[in-house]
Tab-separated table of C-alpha atoms and ligand atoms in Angstrom:
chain	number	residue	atom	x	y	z
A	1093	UNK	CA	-18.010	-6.470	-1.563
A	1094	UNK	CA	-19.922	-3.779	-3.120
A	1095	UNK	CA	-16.913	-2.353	-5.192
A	1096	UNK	CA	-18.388	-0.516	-7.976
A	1097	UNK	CA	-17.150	-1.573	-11.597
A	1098	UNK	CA	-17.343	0.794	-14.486
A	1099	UNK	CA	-18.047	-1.468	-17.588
A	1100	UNK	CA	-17.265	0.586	-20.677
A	1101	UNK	CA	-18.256	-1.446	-23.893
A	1102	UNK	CA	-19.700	-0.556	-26.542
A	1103	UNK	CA	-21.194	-3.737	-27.623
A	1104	UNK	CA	-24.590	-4.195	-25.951
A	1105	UNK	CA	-24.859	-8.029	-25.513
A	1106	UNK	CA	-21.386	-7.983	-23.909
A	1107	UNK	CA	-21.956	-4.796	-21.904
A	1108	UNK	CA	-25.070	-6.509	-20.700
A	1109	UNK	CA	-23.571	-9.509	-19.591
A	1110	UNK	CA	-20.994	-8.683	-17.970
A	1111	UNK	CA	-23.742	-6.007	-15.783
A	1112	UNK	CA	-25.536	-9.470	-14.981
A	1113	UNK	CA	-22.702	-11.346	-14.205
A	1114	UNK	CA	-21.005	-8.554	-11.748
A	1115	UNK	CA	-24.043	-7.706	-10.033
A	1116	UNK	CA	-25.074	-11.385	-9.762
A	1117	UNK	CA	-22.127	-11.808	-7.752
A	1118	UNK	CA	-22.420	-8.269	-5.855
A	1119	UNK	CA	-21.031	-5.876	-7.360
A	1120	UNK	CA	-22.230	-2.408	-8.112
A	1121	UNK	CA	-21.956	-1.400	-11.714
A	1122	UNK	CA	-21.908	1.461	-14.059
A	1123	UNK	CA	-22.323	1.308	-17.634
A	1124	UNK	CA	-20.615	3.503	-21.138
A	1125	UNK	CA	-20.767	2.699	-24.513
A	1126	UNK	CA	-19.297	5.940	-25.697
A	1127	UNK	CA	-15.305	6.270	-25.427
A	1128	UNK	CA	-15.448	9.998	-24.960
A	1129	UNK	CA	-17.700	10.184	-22.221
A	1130	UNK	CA	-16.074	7.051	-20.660
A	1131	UNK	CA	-12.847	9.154	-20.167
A	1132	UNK	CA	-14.722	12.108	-18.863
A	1133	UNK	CA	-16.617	9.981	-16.373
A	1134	UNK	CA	-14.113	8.086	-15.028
A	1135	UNK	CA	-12.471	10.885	-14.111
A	1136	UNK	CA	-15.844	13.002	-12.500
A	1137	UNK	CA	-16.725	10.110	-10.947
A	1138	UNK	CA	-15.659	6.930	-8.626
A	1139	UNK	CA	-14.889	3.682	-9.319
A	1140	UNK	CA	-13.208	0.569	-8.053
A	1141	UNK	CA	-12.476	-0.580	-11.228
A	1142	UNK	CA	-12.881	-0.414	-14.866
A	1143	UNK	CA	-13.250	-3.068	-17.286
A	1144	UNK	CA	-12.527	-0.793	-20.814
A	1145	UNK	CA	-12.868	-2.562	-24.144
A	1146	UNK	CA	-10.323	-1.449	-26.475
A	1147	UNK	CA	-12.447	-0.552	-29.976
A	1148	UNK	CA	-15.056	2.675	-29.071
A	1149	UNK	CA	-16.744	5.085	-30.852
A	1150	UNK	CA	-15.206	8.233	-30.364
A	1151	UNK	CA	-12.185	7.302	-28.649
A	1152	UNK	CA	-10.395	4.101	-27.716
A	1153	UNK	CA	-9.769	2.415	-25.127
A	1154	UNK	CA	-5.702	2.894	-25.605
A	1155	UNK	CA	-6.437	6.400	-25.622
A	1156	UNK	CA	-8.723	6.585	-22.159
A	1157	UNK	CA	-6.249	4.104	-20.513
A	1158	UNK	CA	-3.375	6.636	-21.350
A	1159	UNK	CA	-5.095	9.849	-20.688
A	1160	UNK	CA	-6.881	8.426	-17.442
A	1161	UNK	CA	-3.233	7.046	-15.918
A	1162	UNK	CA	-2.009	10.612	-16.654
A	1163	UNK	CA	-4.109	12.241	-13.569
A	1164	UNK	CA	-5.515	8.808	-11.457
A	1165	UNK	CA	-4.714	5.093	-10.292
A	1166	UNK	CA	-8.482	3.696	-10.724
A	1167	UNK	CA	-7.708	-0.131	-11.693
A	1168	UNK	CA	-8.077	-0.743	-15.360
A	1169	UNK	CA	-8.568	-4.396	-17.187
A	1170	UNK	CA	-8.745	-3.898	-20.875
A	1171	UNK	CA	-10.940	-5.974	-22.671
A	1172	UNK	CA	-9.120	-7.251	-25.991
A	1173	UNK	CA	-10.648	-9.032	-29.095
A	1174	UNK	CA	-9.090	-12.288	-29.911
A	1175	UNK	CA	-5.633	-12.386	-31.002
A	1176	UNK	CA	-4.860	-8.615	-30.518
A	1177	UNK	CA	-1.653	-9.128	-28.972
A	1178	UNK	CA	0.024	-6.238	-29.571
A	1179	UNK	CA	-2.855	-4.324	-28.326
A	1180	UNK	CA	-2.456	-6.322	-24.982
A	1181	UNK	CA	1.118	-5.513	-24.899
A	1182	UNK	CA	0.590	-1.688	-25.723
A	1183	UNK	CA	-2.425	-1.518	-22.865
A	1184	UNK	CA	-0.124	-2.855	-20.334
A	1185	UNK	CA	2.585	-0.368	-21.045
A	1186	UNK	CA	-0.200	2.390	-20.760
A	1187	UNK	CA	-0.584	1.654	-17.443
A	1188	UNK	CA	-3.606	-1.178	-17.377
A	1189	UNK	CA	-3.645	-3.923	-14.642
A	1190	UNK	CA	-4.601	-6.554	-15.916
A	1191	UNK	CA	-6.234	-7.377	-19.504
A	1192	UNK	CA	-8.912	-9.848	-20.962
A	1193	UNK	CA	-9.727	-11.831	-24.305
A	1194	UNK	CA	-12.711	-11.759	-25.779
A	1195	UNK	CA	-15.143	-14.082	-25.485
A	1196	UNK	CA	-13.906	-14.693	-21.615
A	1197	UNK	CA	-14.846	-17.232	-19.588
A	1198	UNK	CA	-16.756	-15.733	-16.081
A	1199	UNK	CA	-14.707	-17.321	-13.354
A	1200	UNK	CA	-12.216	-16.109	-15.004
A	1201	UNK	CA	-13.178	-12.798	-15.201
A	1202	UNK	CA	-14.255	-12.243	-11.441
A	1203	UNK	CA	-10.989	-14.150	-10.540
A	1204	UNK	CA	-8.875	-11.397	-12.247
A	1205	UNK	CA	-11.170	-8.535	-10.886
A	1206	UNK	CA	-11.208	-9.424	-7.619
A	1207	UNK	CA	-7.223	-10.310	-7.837
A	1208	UNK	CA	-6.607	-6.478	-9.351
A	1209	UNK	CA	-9.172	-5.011	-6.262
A	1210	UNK	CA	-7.423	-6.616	-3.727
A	1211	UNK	CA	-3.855	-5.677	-5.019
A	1212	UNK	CA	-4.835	-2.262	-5.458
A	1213	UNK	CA	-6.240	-1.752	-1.801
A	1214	UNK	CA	-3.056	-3.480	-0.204
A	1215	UNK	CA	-0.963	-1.150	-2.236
A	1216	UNK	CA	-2.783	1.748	-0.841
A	1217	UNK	CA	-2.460	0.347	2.580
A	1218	UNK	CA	1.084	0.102	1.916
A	1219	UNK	CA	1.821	3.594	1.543
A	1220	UNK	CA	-0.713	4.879	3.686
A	1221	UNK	CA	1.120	3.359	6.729
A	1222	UNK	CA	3.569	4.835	9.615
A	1223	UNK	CA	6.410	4.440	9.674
A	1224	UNK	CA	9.744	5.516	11.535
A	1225	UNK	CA	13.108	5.810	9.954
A	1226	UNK	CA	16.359	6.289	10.843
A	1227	UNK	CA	19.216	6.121	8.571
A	1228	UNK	CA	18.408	2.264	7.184
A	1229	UNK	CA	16.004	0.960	10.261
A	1230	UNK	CA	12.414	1.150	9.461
A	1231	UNK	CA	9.762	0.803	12.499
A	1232	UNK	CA	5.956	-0.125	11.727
A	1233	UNK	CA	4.483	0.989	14.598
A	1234	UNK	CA	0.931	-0.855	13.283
A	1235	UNK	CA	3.084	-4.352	12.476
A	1236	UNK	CA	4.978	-3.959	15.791
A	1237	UNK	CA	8.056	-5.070	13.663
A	1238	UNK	CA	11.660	-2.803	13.005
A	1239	UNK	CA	14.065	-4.109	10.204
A	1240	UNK	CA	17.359	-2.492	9.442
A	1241	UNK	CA	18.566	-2.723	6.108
A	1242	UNK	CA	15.540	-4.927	4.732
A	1243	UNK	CA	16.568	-7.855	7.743
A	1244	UNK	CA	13.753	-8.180	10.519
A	1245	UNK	CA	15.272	-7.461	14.333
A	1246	UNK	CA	14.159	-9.778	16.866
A	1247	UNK	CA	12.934	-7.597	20.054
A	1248	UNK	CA	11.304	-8.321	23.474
A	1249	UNK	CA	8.341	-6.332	24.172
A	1250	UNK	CA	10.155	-3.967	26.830
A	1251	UNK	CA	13.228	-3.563	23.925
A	1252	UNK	CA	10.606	-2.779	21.180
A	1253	UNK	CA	9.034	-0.156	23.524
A	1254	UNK	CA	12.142	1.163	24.309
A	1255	UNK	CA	12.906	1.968	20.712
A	1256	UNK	CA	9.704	3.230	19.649
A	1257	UNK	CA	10.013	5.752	22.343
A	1258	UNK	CA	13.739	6.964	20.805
A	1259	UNK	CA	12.634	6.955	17.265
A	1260	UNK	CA	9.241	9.155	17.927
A	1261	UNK	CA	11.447	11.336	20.028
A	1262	UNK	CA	14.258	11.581	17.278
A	1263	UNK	CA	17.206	13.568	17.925
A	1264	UNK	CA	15.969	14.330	21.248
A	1265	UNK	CA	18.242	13.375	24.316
A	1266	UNK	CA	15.759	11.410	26.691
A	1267	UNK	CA	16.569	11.542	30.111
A	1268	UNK	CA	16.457	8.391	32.076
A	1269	UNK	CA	13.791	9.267	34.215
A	1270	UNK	CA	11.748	9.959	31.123
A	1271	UNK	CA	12.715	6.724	29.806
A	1272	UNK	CA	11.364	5.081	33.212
A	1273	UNK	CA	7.975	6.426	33.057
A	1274	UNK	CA	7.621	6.456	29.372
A	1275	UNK	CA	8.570	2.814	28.840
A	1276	UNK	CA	8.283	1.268	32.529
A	1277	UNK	CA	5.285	2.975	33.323
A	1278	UNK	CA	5.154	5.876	36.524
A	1279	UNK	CA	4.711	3.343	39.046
A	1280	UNK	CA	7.898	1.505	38.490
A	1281	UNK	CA	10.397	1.051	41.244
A	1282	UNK	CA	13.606	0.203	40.768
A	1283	UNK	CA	17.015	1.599	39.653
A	1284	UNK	CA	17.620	3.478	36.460
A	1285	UNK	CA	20.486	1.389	35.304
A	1286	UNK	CA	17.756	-0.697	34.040
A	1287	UNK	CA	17.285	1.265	31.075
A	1288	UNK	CA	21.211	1.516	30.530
A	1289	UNK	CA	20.819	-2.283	30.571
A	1290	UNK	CA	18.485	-2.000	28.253
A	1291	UNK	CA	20.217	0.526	25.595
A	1292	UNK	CA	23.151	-1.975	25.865
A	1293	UNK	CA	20.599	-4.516	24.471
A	1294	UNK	CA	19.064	-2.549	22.017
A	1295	UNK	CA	23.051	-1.666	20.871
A	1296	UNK	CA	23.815	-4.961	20.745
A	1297	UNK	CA	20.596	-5.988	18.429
A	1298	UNK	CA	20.939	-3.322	16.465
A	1299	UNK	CA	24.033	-0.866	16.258
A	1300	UNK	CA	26.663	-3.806	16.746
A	1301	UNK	CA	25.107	-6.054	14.867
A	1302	UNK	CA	24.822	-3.987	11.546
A	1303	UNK	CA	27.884	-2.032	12.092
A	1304	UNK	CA	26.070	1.610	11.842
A	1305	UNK	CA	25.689	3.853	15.094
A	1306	UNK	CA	21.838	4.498	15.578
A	1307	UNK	CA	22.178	5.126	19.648
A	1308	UNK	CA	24.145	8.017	20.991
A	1309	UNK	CA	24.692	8.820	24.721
A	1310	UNK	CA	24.660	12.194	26.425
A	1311	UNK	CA	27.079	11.981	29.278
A	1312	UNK	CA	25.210	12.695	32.253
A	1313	UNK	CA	21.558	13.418	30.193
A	1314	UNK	CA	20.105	10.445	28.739
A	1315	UNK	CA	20.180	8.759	25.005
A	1316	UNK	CA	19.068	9.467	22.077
A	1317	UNK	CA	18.737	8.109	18.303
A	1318	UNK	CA	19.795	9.609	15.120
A	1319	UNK	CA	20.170	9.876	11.816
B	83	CA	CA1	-15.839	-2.521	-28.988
């Protein structure tokens, strides 16, 4: 909680309420009645959110909603008078998130705020996060999960290891020893065929079972993955 909301209405009653209602519920707000100053402090500024009627002096809320889109991703809901349908359609295809009639019920309101936060943030999440790829396998290294052509792969934890370790070392031929204390840890005894055993099962999972060659072998040097 805590987002802070830009409320840009030029109607004081309205304005007003909707600064009692948001802050009731605890968010931080930030008031403009003026459409040009609205645009210029959206953009100078930072918000979470802004909640931009559509009729203001100076220049609309169309106008901001266009202009605004143009250089940022701030979450917009317009605020619409009754009936304006085609200005709900046209705000949408500007680039808004959401929109609102007027008069709006409050629940309502906070539902579809807190619904267009939450969306946003998960978006940005989205594309902040690592990721591997080779040719069509994708490893999130945060969600501990690899998928090759959009289909999840089952792996064991030593398998899933194993493959991380290839795909940060891309095109790199990993020796087996390397391989061993990389995966296995230093202190493990035991015979390297173990990771051979352990390609085949990766191969099997992955290479045989989409058809595509993602594991190559070095005679005599180790493995490595590729594009
Ligand atoms: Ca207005």
């Amino acid at each position: 909680m805590g987002e802070k909301i830009f409320i840009v209405e030029d109607e004081r009653p309205i304005s007003r309420l909707l600064q009692l209602t948001l802050e009731r519920e605890g968010f931080k707000t930030a008031t403009e009645m003026n459409g040009r100053r609205a645009f210029e402090r959206i953009l100078q500024e930072k918000y979470d959110l802004v909640l931009l009627d559509v009729m203001l002096p100076e220049m609309d809320g169309m106008e901001i909603c266009k202009r605004v889109r143009e250089v940022s991703d701030v979450p917009i809901i317009m605020l619409t008078a009754r009936d304006e349908i085609p200005d709900k359609v046209e705000g949408l295809d500007l680039g808004a998130n959401d929109y609102m009639t007027k008069p709006f019920a409050t629940e309502e309101l906070l539902a579809r705020i807190r619904g267009t936060i939450r969306r946003h943030n998960e978006k940005i999440r989205a594309s902040e996060e690592t990721r591997y790829v080779v040719k069509n396998m994708i490893l999130y290294p945060e969600r501990y999960e690899v998928t090759v052509k959009g289909e999840p792969v089952e792996l064991t934890h030593k398998e899933y290891a194993l493959l991380k370790y290839l795909v940060e070392n891309k095109r790199n031929v990993l020796s087996r020893d390397q391989i061993l204390q990389q995966v296995w840890g230093y202190d493990f005894i035991g015979d390297t065929n173990v990771v051979d055993v352990y390609i085949s099962y990766l191969r099997s999972k992955i290479d045989d079972r989409f058809g595509e060659k993602y594991i190559y072998t070095t005679r005599g040097v180790g493995y490595a993955i590729r594009d």
